[in-house]
Amino acid sequence: MTAGGGTGAGADTGEFSRLLTGHRVAAGLTQEELAAAAGVSLRALGDMERGRTRGPQRRTVRALAVALGLDERQGDALDRAAQCGRPRGVRPGQAPVPAQAAPREPLPEAPAGAGQSALALPRDIADFTAREDALAALVGLAADDHPAHPRVVLVSGQPGLGKTAFALHAAHTLAPRFPDGQLSLDLGGMSAQPLTARDALGQVLRALGVADAAVPAGTEERAGLYRALVRERRLVLVLDNAADEGQVRPLLPGSGPAVTIVTSRSVLPGLESVHRLSLDVLAPAEAAGLLARIAGRERIEAAPDATAELARLCGYLPLALRIAGQRLVARPQQPVAHLVRQLAAEENRLDLLETGDLAVRPAFELSYRRLPAESQLVLRRCALTAGADFTAAVAAAYAGRSSARTELVLEQLVDAGLVQPATPDRYRLHDLVRLYAGERLAADETPEELADARTAAGRRILDRAAAYGLRFDPEREQDDAAATGAGPERLTEAARWLEYEHPEWLAALHQAQRAGRYREVVDTAEAMHWFSDRLLSWGTWAEVFQLSVDAARALGDRRAEAVHVNYLAWTYVTCLHRYQRGVELAAEGLELAKELGDREQQGWALTYLAAGLRYLRRHREAIDAYHRASDAFAEVDGRAAMIGRLVTLRGAANCLRESGRAEDAVDTRRRALAGALELVDRWSSPLMHLLAAMTAHELGLDRAALRRWPAAEKAYRQALVHYEAVGRPDSMTKTLTELGTALIEQGRPEEARELLTEALTDLSADGPRPATPGR
């Protein structure tokens, strides 16, 4: 380590040095490159960045601005900062008088150079890539020559993110501004016996030139001597791989210009007064850039698609990317696509992500082995979740714990860097951590334990899915709302859970089918069929109702088979737009319902048959089917049958309008709207308001087809009233658009523009909403 003199530069000089260093780092230039481009000496540039030059000449500042590619505003700001540091009375262009170095207390004799210290920085990585924002933040923090408080930066994140590489790269970048030396100490945080604070202080003190005999015995005495030694020194200390807060605190300066960079897999939440930099995986473009710098730009750029897939399979994790790049270097004749094909097999991926002394699995293993047994179990069971992210409640179902306890353990896993927060109430596993956790599942738990965990979790999740799905059942909706005193909020809560957690309940449904729990499958699908109207774009419903059809057949339950074949027919017509297949399934459902003498299911089968025929432009057959469906529903009591009759009237009116009989469509639609309003009066529930809104909207379309714009406007506004009653669903945008058209046709374009602008703003701000039902 080398020792150097201090500076007498003030705050103004510090501003110029901060700006200059920040612009250079942002431009990706070394000091050597900037000095050559600007035509200044490397020593002069180093003095400027260290604040030893009070105010460089204007032509020098301009040359630097040009070399850095600064715009006029940035160049002027750099010049003003330099001007503040020029001594008064010095004309532009005149060389300033060098600042006199401030006296400094003598330091203990240090090693001849940093390179000879046992704690000298390891070499920087030549192909270091990305992390520009984090590096700029750290460099900016270090630019102040006279900080009010010691600069301590904690770099944290999951295993494999390159925290050590970043810290060392940052230390090398800062080296010119910290001439008193740069040290790096591995604290062994992931080892069985991490370095104690006492032993770490001993190593640092010796590296600072303290003789063995002069090193105090106790931890506190060593810490006190260390703080005294670094109080006036401009040095960088990297404390790599910290275990916990207690290991780090004694190694932090009490004051002075030193910069301490701590790396840890843990966020060390108890460490006070530190600047935190949390690293994440690389962006796809950054990952491709790292592969190019390792394996060769020409080779990588020649296979952009394979490179993108390789980066994805590596989870954009720097360690995995480096290993993949090194494998390509070792196999120059192997195309990138070959490695992609090998890594695509999940069971082999962690085995392949190992080359030489670099490996992904041991990086995770070190963290896993340090976890308490309960945390290990929760991490393993998180691998059973089906979604990209999950809540504590879902993880609790797999872990067999309470939601509150599981949330506490998940937060501990976040602190340990093995689980990442996705949103305030959701968590996620990195893809490679998920694979590792899956390996631990197979190794640490028996097949019987896993089967029991999946079954228990599946039942817990399906019970909740069914309970939420039943909230949309028109036979229960009003009664439930009256009993709980809650209205649309209960439906919003249910819809949000069913939508966000659909990977979990769908996986649980498949698992129940494989396990032969057929009644659970049928009951869950039955509970959710009214909710299915809310998300018409989901192809998921084809999976759900095909499972329930197969389960009903396995049970030998003919009525359940008829019901769920009808649901499947609806899915093919309404969601998948495969109308011919939908017509075939509806005909199958109709025959089953006839065999059973079930008039309600005959009505629904005819309704879905008619809908498919309508979309196939077979309007006469469709209208006939709608009329037959209405007759069937008329023989059945209950809200579902009343809704069925309303749906048949709406469908018949649509056929009439589309076949050029708009006047007849208006008459039929009026009857449908009267029926919808009767439902609202009898059961003022969100579903009934949605049906009324859709029917009024369609009446507006009928009147628009006849160019009766004032009447169409009236119908659209009536639809909006009912949409407002249920929380402004997404389908409301269609009515707003049609209302805007009606206003324009009446010569009121400004009113239309104001309406649509306000609607767009409101709907965008409120976020996604449930869709209008189509049954």
PDB file of N, CA, C and O in Angstrom, residues 175-233:
ATOM      1  N   ALA A 175      -9.651   3.778  -7.479  1.00  0.00           N
ATOM      2  CA  ALA A 175      -8.253   3.785  -7.039  1.00  0.00           C
ATOM      3  C   ALA A 175      -7.548   5.125  -7.262  1.00  0.00           C
ATOM      4  O   ALA A 175      -6.845   5.599  -6.358  1.00  0.00           O
ATOM      5  N   PRO A 176      -7.692   5.779  -8.431  1.00  0.00           N
ATOM      6  CA  PRO A 176      -6.968   7.052  -8.614  1.00  0.00           C
ATOM      7  C   PRO A 176      -7.359   8.128  -7.600  1.00  0.00           C
ATOM      8  O   PRO A 176      -6.551   9.015  -7.304  1.00  0.00           O
ATOM      9  N   ARG A 177      -8.570   8.083  -7.083  1.00  0.00           N
ATOM     10  CA  ARG A 177      -9.012   9.082  -6.116  1.00  0.00           C
ATOM     11  C   ARG A 177      -8.639   8.698  -4.687  1.00  0.00           C
ATOM     12  O   ARG A 177      -8.861   9.489  -3.760  1.00  0.00           O
ATOM     13  N   PHE A 178      -8.116   7.511  -4.493  1.00  0.00           N
ATOM     14  CA  PHE A 178      -7.803   7.032  -3.144  1.00  0.00           C
ATOM     15  C   PHE A 178      -6.364   6.509  -3.124  1.00  0.00           C
ATOM     16  O   PHE A 178      -6.115   5.295  -3.103  1.00  0.00           O
ATOM     17  N   PRO A 179      -5.417   7.445  -3.133  1.00  0.00           N
ATOM     18  CA  PRO A 179      -4.000   7.071  -3.291  1.00  0.00           C
ATOM     19  C   PRO A 179      -3.396   6.385  -2.068  1.00  0.00           C
ATOM     20  O   PRO A 179      -2.302   5.838  -2.162  1.00  0.00           O
ATOM     21  N   ASP A 180      -4.117   6.418  -0.925  1.00  0.00           N
ATOM     22  CA  ASP A 180      -3.542   5.784   0.259  1.00  0.00           C
ATOM     23  C   ASP A 180      -3.729   4.276   0.273  1.00  0.00           C
ATOM     24  O   ASP A 180      -3.329   3.606   1.222  1.00  0.00           O
ATOM     25  N   GLY A 181      -4.360   3.761  -0.774  1.00  0.00           N
ATOM     26  CA  GLY A 181      -4.394   2.319  -0.917  1.00  0.00           C
ATOM     27  C   GLY A 181      -5.781   1.744  -1.079  1.00  0.00           C
ATOM     28  O   GLY A 181      -6.797   2.402  -0.823  1.00  0.00           O
ATOM     29  N   GLN A 182      -5.810   0.492  -1.548  1.00  0.00           N
ATOM     30  CA  GLN A 182      -7.050  -0.252  -1.739  1.00  0.00           C
ATOM     31  C   GLN A 182      -6.822  -1.665  -1.211  1.00  0.00           C
ATOM     32  O   GLN A 182      -5.897  -2.349  -1.636  1.00  0.00           O
ATOM     33  N   LEU A 183      -7.689  -2.080  -0.288  1.00  0.00           N
ATOM     34  CA  LEU A 183      -7.552  -3.388   0.329  1.00  0.00           C
ATOM     35  C   LEU A 183      -8.820  -4.208   0.091  1.00  0.00           C
ATOM     36  O   LEU A 183      -9.916  -3.657  -0.045  1.00  0.00           O
ATOM     37  N   SER A 184      -8.652  -5.520   0.069  1.00  0.00           N
ATOM     38  CA  SER A 184      -9.790  -6.424  -0.074  1.00  0.00           C
ATOM     39  C   SER A 184      -9.611  -7.591   0.883  1.00  0.00           C
ATOM     40  O   SER A 184      -8.555  -8.225   0.915  1.00  0.00           O
ATOM     41  N   LEU A 185     -10.657  -7.859   1.689  1.00  0.00           N
ATOM     42  CA  LEU A 185     -10.591  -8.923   2.687  1.00  0.00           C
ATOM     43  C   LEU A 185     -11.826  -9.796   2.563  1.00  0.00           C
ATOM     44  O   LEU A 185     -12.962  -9.302   2.622  1.00  0.00           O
ATOM     45  N   ASP A 186     -11.636 -11.099   2.391  1.00  0.00           N
ATOM     46  CA  ASP A 186     -12.734 -12.058   2.355  1.00  0.00           C
ATOM     47  C   ASP A 186     -13.085 -12.436   3.786  1.00  0.00           C
ATOM     48  O   ASP A 186     -12.284 -13.038   4.503  1.00  0.00           O
ATOM     49  N   LEU A 187     -14.308 -12.101   4.195  1.00  0.00           N
ATOM     50  CA  LEU A 187     -14.745 -12.374   5.568  1.00  0.00           C
ATOM     51  C   LEU A 187     -15.263 -13.803   5.742  1.00  0.00           C
ATOM     52  O   LEU A 187     -15.597 -14.192   6.854  1.00  0.00           O
ATOM     53  N   GLY A 188     -15.346 -14.560   4.641  1.00  0.00           N
ATOM     54  CA  GLY A 188     -15.741 -15.966   4.739  1.00  0.00           C
ATOM     55  C   GLY A 188     -17.127 -16.174   5.287  1.00  0.00           C
ATOM     56  O   GLY A 188     -17.386 -17.132   6.028  1.00  0.00           O
ATOM     57  N   GLY A 189     -18.063 -15.293   4.924  1.00  0.00           N
ATOM     58  CA  GLY A 189     -19.400 -15.346   5.488  1.00  0.00           C
ATOM     59  C   GLY A 189     -20.145 -16.638   5.228  1.00  0.00           C
ATOM     60  O   GLY A 189     -21.013 -17.031   6.005  1.00  0.00           O
ATOM     61  N   MET A 190     -19.849 -17.322   4.131  1.00  0.00           N
ATOM     62  CA  MET A 190     -20.557 -18.555   3.792  1.00  0.00           C
ATOM     63  C   MET A 190     -19.818 -19.808   4.245  1.00  0.00           C
ATOM     64  O   MET A 190     -20.279 -20.917   4.010  1.00  0.00           O
ATOM     65  N   SER A 191     -18.668 -19.642   4.873  1.00  0.00           N
ATOM     66  CA  SER A 191     -17.911 -20.810   5.333  1.00  0.00           C
ATOM     67  C   SER A 191     -18.464 -21.306   6.666  1.00  0.00           C
ATOM     68  O   SER A 191     -19.261 -20.634   7.321  1.00  0.00           O
ATOM     69  N   ALA A 192     -18.014 -22.481   7.067  1.00  0.00           N
ATOM     70  CA  ALA A 192     -18.490 -23.043   8.331  1.00  0.00           C
ATOM     71  C   ALA A 192     -18.066 -22.181   9.511  1.00  0.00           C
ATOM     72  O   ALA A 192     -18.788 -22.079  10.511  1.00  0.00           O
ATOM     73  N   GLN A 193     -16.911 -21.532   9.407  1.00  0.00           N
ATOM     74  CA  GLN A 193     -16.422 -20.656  10.462  1.00  0.00           C
ATOM     75  C   GLN A 193     -15.987 -19.329   9.843  1.00  0.00           C
ATOM     76  O   GLN A 193     -14.825 -19.155   9.455  1.00  0.00           O
ATOM     77  N   PRO A 194     -16.912 -18.381   9.731  1.00  0.00           N
ATOM     78  CA  PRO A 194     -16.548 -17.071   9.165  1.00  0.00           C
ATOM     79  C   PRO A 194     -15.441 -16.417   9.983  1.00  0.00           C
ATOM     80  O   PRO A 194     -15.273 -16.676  11.181  1.00  0.00           O
ATOM     81  N   LEU A 195     -14.696 -15.555   9.337  1.00  0.00           N
ATOM     82  CA  LEU A 195     -13.626 -14.813   9.996  1.00  0.00           C
ATOM     83  C   LEU A 195     -14.228 -13.960  11.108  1.00  0.00           C
ATOM     84  O   LEU A 195     -15.244 -13.289  10.906  1.00  0.00           O
ATOM     85  N   THR A 196     -13.636 -13.996  12.288  1.00  0.00           N
ATOM     86  CA  THR A 196     -14.141 -13.152  13.376  1.00  0.00           C
ATOM     87  C   THR A 196     -13.739 -11.707  13.122  1.00  0.00           C
ATOM     88  O   THR A 196     -12.769 -11.423  12.406  1.00  0.00           O
ATOM     89  N   ALA A 197     -14.482 -10.793  13.717  1.00  0.00           N
ATOM     90  CA  ALA A 197     -14.144  -9.365  13.578  1.00  0.00           C
ATOM     91  C   ALA A 197     -12.738  -9.107  14.110  1.00  0.00           C
ATOM     92  O   ALA A 197     -11.983  -8.304  13.536  1.00  0.00           O
ATOM     93  N   ARG A 198     -12.355  -9.785  15.181  1.00  0.00           N
ATOM     94  CA  ARG A 198     -11.014  -9.596  15.769  1.00  0.00           C
ATOM     95  C   ARG A 198      -9.925  -9.998  14.778  1.00  0.00           C
ATOM     96  O   ARG A 198      -8.967  -9.248  14.553  1.00  0.00           O
ATOM     97  N   ASP A 199     -10.074 -11.185  14.172  1.00  0.00           N
ATOM     98  CA  ASP A 199      -9.054 -11.635  13.231  1.00  0.00           C
ATOM     99  C   ASP A 199      -9.036 -10.759  11.974  1.00  0.00           C
ATOM    100  O   ASP A 199      -7.964 -10.491  11.407  1.00  0.00           O
ATOM    101  N   ALA A 200     -10.223 -10.336  11.528  1.00  0.00           N
ATOM    102  CA  ALA A 200     -10.286  -9.463  10.359  1.00  0.00           C
ATOM    103  C   ALA A 200      -9.566  -8.149  10.631  1.00  0.00           C
ATOM    104  O   ALA A 200      -8.799  -7.650   9.788  1.00  0.00           O
ATOM    105  N   LEU A 201      -9.769  -7.571  11.807  1.00  0.00           N
ATOM    106  CA  LEU A 201      -9.088  -6.323  12.166  1.00  0.00           C
ATOM    107  C   LEU A 201      -7.569  -6.530  12.220  1.00  0.00           C
ATOM    108  O   LEU A 201      -6.796  -5.657  11.799  1.00  0.00           O
ATOM    109  N   GLY A 202      -7.151  -7.676  12.721  1.00  0.00           N
ATOM    110  CA  GLY A 202      -5.718  -7.951  12.753  1.00  0.00           C
ATOM    111  C   GLY A 202      -5.107  -7.948  11.362  1.00  0.00           C
ATOM    112  O   GLY A 202      -4.038  -7.367  11.142  1.00  0.00           O
ATOM    113  N   GLN A 203      -5.787  -8.582  10.405  1.00  0.00           N
ATOM    114  CA  GLN A 203      -5.262  -8.599   9.042  1.00  0.00           C
ATOM    115  C   GLN A 203      -5.214  -7.199   8.433  1.00  0.00           C
ATOM    116  O   GLN A 203      -4.243  -6.832   7.766  1.00  0.00           O
ATOM    117  N   VAL A 204      -6.267  -6.416   8.674  1.00  0.00           N
ATOM    118  CA  VAL A 204      -6.303  -5.071   8.105  1.00  0.00           C
ATOM    119  C   VAL A 204      -5.230  -4.191   8.726  1.00  0.00           C
ATOM    120  O   VAL A 204      -4.542  -3.429   8.024  1.00  0.00           O
ATOM    121  N   LEU A 205      -5.071  -4.269  10.037  1.00  0.00           N
ATOM    122  CA  LEU A 205      -4.047  -3.446  10.706  1.00  0.00           C
ATOM    123  C   LEU A 205      -2.650  -3.783  10.187  1.00  0.00           C
ATOM    124  O   LEU A 205      -1.828  -2.879   9.945  1.00  0.00           O
ATOM    125  N   ARG A 206      -2.368  -5.054  10.008  1.00  0.00           N
ATOM    126  CA  ARG A 206      -1.047  -5.429   9.489  1.00  0.00           C
ATOM    127  C   ARG A 206      -0.866  -4.923   8.056  1.00  0.00           C
ATOM    128  O   ARG A 206       0.226  -4.503   7.675  1.00  0.00           O
ATOM    129  N   ALA A 207      -1.946  -4.965   7.273  1.00  0.00           N
ATOM    130  CA  ALA A 207      -1.863  -4.446   5.911  1.00  0.00           C
ATOM    131  C   ALA A 207      -1.628  -2.944   5.907  1.00  0.00           C
ATOM    132  O   ALA A 207      -1.035  -2.398   4.966  1.00  0.00           O
ATOM    133  N   LEU A 208      -2.058  -2.260   6.966  1.00  0.00           N
ATOM    134  CA  LEU A 208      -1.848  -0.813   7.070  1.00  0.00           C
ATOM    135  C   LEU A 208      -0.474  -0.479   7.627  1.00  0.00           C
ATOM    136  O   LEU A 208      -0.162   0.702   7.839  1.00  0.00           O
ATOM    137  N   GLY A 209       0.342  -1.485   7.897  1.00  0.00           N
ATOM    138  CA  GLY A 209       1.722  -1.221   8.318  1.00  0.00           C
ATOM    139  C   GLY A 209       1.967  -1.362   9.797  1.00  0.00           C
ATOM    140  O   GLY A 209       3.051  -1.028  10.281  1.00  0.00           O
ATOM    141  N   VAL A 210       0.961  -1.795  10.563  1.00  0.00           N
ATOM    142  CA  VAL A 210       1.154  -1.972  12.001  1.00  0.00           C
ATOM    143  C   VAL A 210       1.926  -3.274  12.235  1.00  0.00           C
ATOM    144  O   VAL A 210       1.528  -4.331  11.735  1.00  0.00           O
ATOM    145  N   ALA A 211       3.008  -3.191  13.007  1.00  0.00           N
ATOM    146  CA  ALA A 211       3.814  -4.376  13.297  1.00  0.00           C
ATOM    147  C   ALA A 211       3.020  -5.352  14.153  1.00  0.00           C
ATOM    148  O   ALA A 211       2.127  -4.961  14.911  1.00  0.00           O
ATOM    149  N   ASP A 212       3.341  -6.637  14.027  1.00  0.00           N
ATOM    150  CA  ASP A 212       2.623  -7.660  14.785  1.00  0.00           C
ATOM    151  C   ASP A 212       2.608  -7.345  16.274  1.00  0.00           C
ATOM    152  O   ASP A 212       1.571  -7.503  16.946  1.00  0.00           O
ATOM    153  N   ALA A 213       3.757  -6.891  16.800  1.00  0.00           N
ATOM    154  CA  ALA A 213       3.847  -6.627  18.230  1.00  0.00           C
ATOM    155  C   ALA A 213       2.977  -5.452  18.649  1.00  0.00           C
ATOM    156  O   ALA A 213       2.616  -5.334  19.833  1.00  0.00           O
ATOM    157  N   ALA A 214       2.638  -4.578  17.706  1.00  0.00           N
ATOM    158  CA  ALA A 214       1.847  -3.390  18.036  1.00  0.00           C
ATOM    159  C   ALA A 214       0.355  -3.602  17.859  1.00  0.00           C
ATOM    160  O   ALA A 214      -0.444  -2.701  18.144  1.00  0.00           O
ATOM    161  N   VAL A 215      -0.057  -4.768  17.363  1.00  0.00           N
ATOM    162  CA  VAL A 215      -1.483  -5.052  17.166  1.00  0.00           C
ATOM    163  C   VAL A 215      -2.095  -5.413  18.507  1.00  0.00           C
ATOM    164  O   VAL A 215      -1.658  -6.371  19.156  1.00  0.00           O
ATOM    165  N   PRO A 216      -3.104  -4.666  18.993  1.00  0.00           N
ATOM    166  CA  PRO A 216      -3.710  -4.964  20.298  1.00  0.00           C
ATOM    167  C   PRO A 216      -4.335  -6.347  20.315  1.00  0.00           C
ATOM    168  O   PRO A 216      -4.662  -6.928  19.284  1.00  0.00           O
ATOM    169  N   ALA A 217      -4.590  -6.828  21.522  1.00  0.00           N
ATOM    170  CA  ALA A 217      -5.138  -8.178  21.666  1.00  0.00           C
ATOM    171  C   ALA A 217      -6.650  -8.206  21.501  1.00  0.00           C
ATOM    172  O   ALA A 217      -7.198  -9.119  20.897  1.00  0.00           O
ATOM    173  N   GLY A 218      -7.365  -7.213  22.044  1.00  0.00           N
ATOM    174  CA  GLY A 218      -8.820  -7.243  22.061  1.00  0.00           C
ATOM    175  C   GLY A 218      -9.451  -6.660  20.812  1.00  0.00           C
ATOM    176  O   GLY A 218      -8.855  -5.828  20.105  1.00  0.00           O
ATOM    177  N   THR A 219     -10.703  -7.081  20.560  1.00  0.00           N
ATOM    178  CA  THR A 219     -11.420  -6.601  19.378  1.00  0.00           C
ATOM    179  C   THR A 219     -11.657  -5.095  19.457  1.00  0.00           C
ATOM    180  O   THR A 219     -11.435  -4.368  18.478  1.00  0.00           O
ATOM    181  N   GLU A 220     -12.102  -4.604  20.601  1.00  0.00           N
ATOM    182  CA  GLU A 220     -12.399  -3.178  20.719  1.00  0.00           C
ATOM    183  C   GLU A 220     -11.147  -2.338  20.558  1.00  0.00           C
ATOM    184  O   GLU A 220     -11.177  -1.268  19.937  1.00  0.00           O
ATOM    185  N   GLU A 221     -10.037  -2.787  21.127  1.00  0.00           N
ATOM    186  CA  GLU A 221      -8.794  -2.031  21.000  1.00  0.00           C
ATOM    187  C   GLU A 221      -8.325  -2.018  19.553  1.00  0.00           C
ATOM    188  O   GLU A 221      -7.844  -0.989  19.040  1.00  0.00           O
ATOM    189  N   ARG A 222      -8.442  -3.155  18.865  1.00  0.00           N
ATOM    190  CA  ARG A 222      -8.065  -3.205  17.450  1.00  0.00           C
ATOM    191  C   ARG A 222      -8.947  -2.270  16.627  1.00  0.00           C
ATOM    192  O   ARG A 222      -8.472  -1.564  15.736  1.00  0.00           O
ATOM    193  N   ALA A 223     -10.272  -2.278  16.925  1.00  0.00           N
ATOM    194  CA  ALA A 223     -11.180  -1.407  16.189  1.00  0.00           C
ATOM    195  C   ALA A 223     -10.841   0.061  16.425  1.00  0.00           C
ATOM    196  O   ALA A 223     -10.874   0.885  15.503  1.00  0.00           O
ATOM    197  N   GLY A 224     -10.489   0.402  17.673  1.00  0.00           N
ATOM    198  CA  GLY A 224     -10.122   1.788  17.967  1.00  0.00           C
ATOM    199  C   GLY A 224      -8.870   2.213  17.218  1.00  0.00           C
ATOM    200  O   GLY A 224      -8.808   3.336  16.672  1.00  0.00           O
ATOM    201  N   LEU A 225      -7.855   1.357  17.182  1.00  0.00           N
ATOM    202  CA  LEU A 225      -6.631   1.681  16.450  1.00  0.00           C
ATOM    203  C   LEU A 225      -6.915   1.812  14.954  1.00  0.00           C
ATOM    204  O   LEU A 225      -6.408   2.728  14.294  1.00  0.00           O
ATOM    205  N   TYR A 226      -7.750   0.922  14.437  1.00  0.00           N
ATOM    206  CA  TYR A 226      -8.100   0.996  13.005  1.00  0.00           C
ATOM    207  C   TYR A 226      -8.778   2.315  12.675  1.00  0.00           C
ATOM    208  O   TYR A 226      -8.432   2.982  11.693  1.00  0.00           O
ATOM    209  N   ARG A 227      -9.738   2.717  13.507  1.00  0.00           N
ATOM    210  CA  ARG A 227     -10.424   3.985  13.238  1.00  0.00           C
ATOM    211  C   ARG A 227      -9.462   5.157  13.292  1.00  0.00           C
ATOM    212  O   ARG A 227      -9.566   6.107  12.500  1.00  0.00           O
ATOM    213  N   ALA A 228      -8.503   5.096  14.221  1.00  0.00           N
ATOM    214  CA  ALA A 228      -7.517   6.184  14.313  1.00  0.00           C
ATOM    215  C   ALA A 228      -6.627   6.230  13.077  1.00  0.00           C
ATOM    216  O   ALA A 228      -6.285   7.308  12.568  1.00  0.00           O
ATOM    217  N   LEU A 229      -6.237   5.082  12.579  1.00  0.00           N
ATOM    218  CA  LEU A 229      -5.333   5.031  11.431  1.00  0.00           C
ATOM    219  C   LEU A 229      -5.985   5.524  10.142  1.00  0.00           C
ATOM    220  O   LEU A 229      -5.317   6.114   9.287  1.00  0.00           O
ATOM    221  N   VAL A 230      -7.297   5.254   9.977  1.00  0.00           N
ATOM    222  CA  VAL A 230      -7.932   5.600   8.699  1.00  0.00           C
ATOM    223  C   VAL A 230      -8.632   6.951   8.745  1.00  0.00           C
ATOM    224  O   VAL A 230      -9.228   7.362   7.750  1.00  0.00           O
ATOM    225  N   ARG A 231      -8.535   7.643   9.904  1.00  0.00           N
ATOM    226  CA  ARG A 231      -9.268   8.900  10.040  1.00  0.00           C
ATOM    227  C   ARG A 231      -8.868   9.909   8.970  1.00  0.00           C
ATOM    228  O   ARG A 231      -9.694  10.685   8.495  1.00  0.00           O
ATOM    229  N   GLU A 232      -7.614   9.922   8.558  1.00  0.00           N
ATOM    230  CA  GLU A 232      -7.138  10.884   7.574  1.00  0.00           C
ATOM    231  C   GLU A 232      -6.704  10.227   6.267  1.00  0.00           C
ATOM    232  O   GLU A 232      -6.161  10.898   5.389  1.00  0.00           O
ATOM    233  N   ARG A 233      -6.933   8.979   6.125  1.00  0.00           N
ATOM    234  CA  ARG A 233      -6.434   8.286   4.932  1.00  0.00           C
ATOM    235  C   ARG A 233      -7.528   8.160   3.868  1.00  0.00           C
ATOM    236  O   ARG A 233      -8.673   7.826   4.168  1.00  0.00           O
TER     237      ARG A 233
END
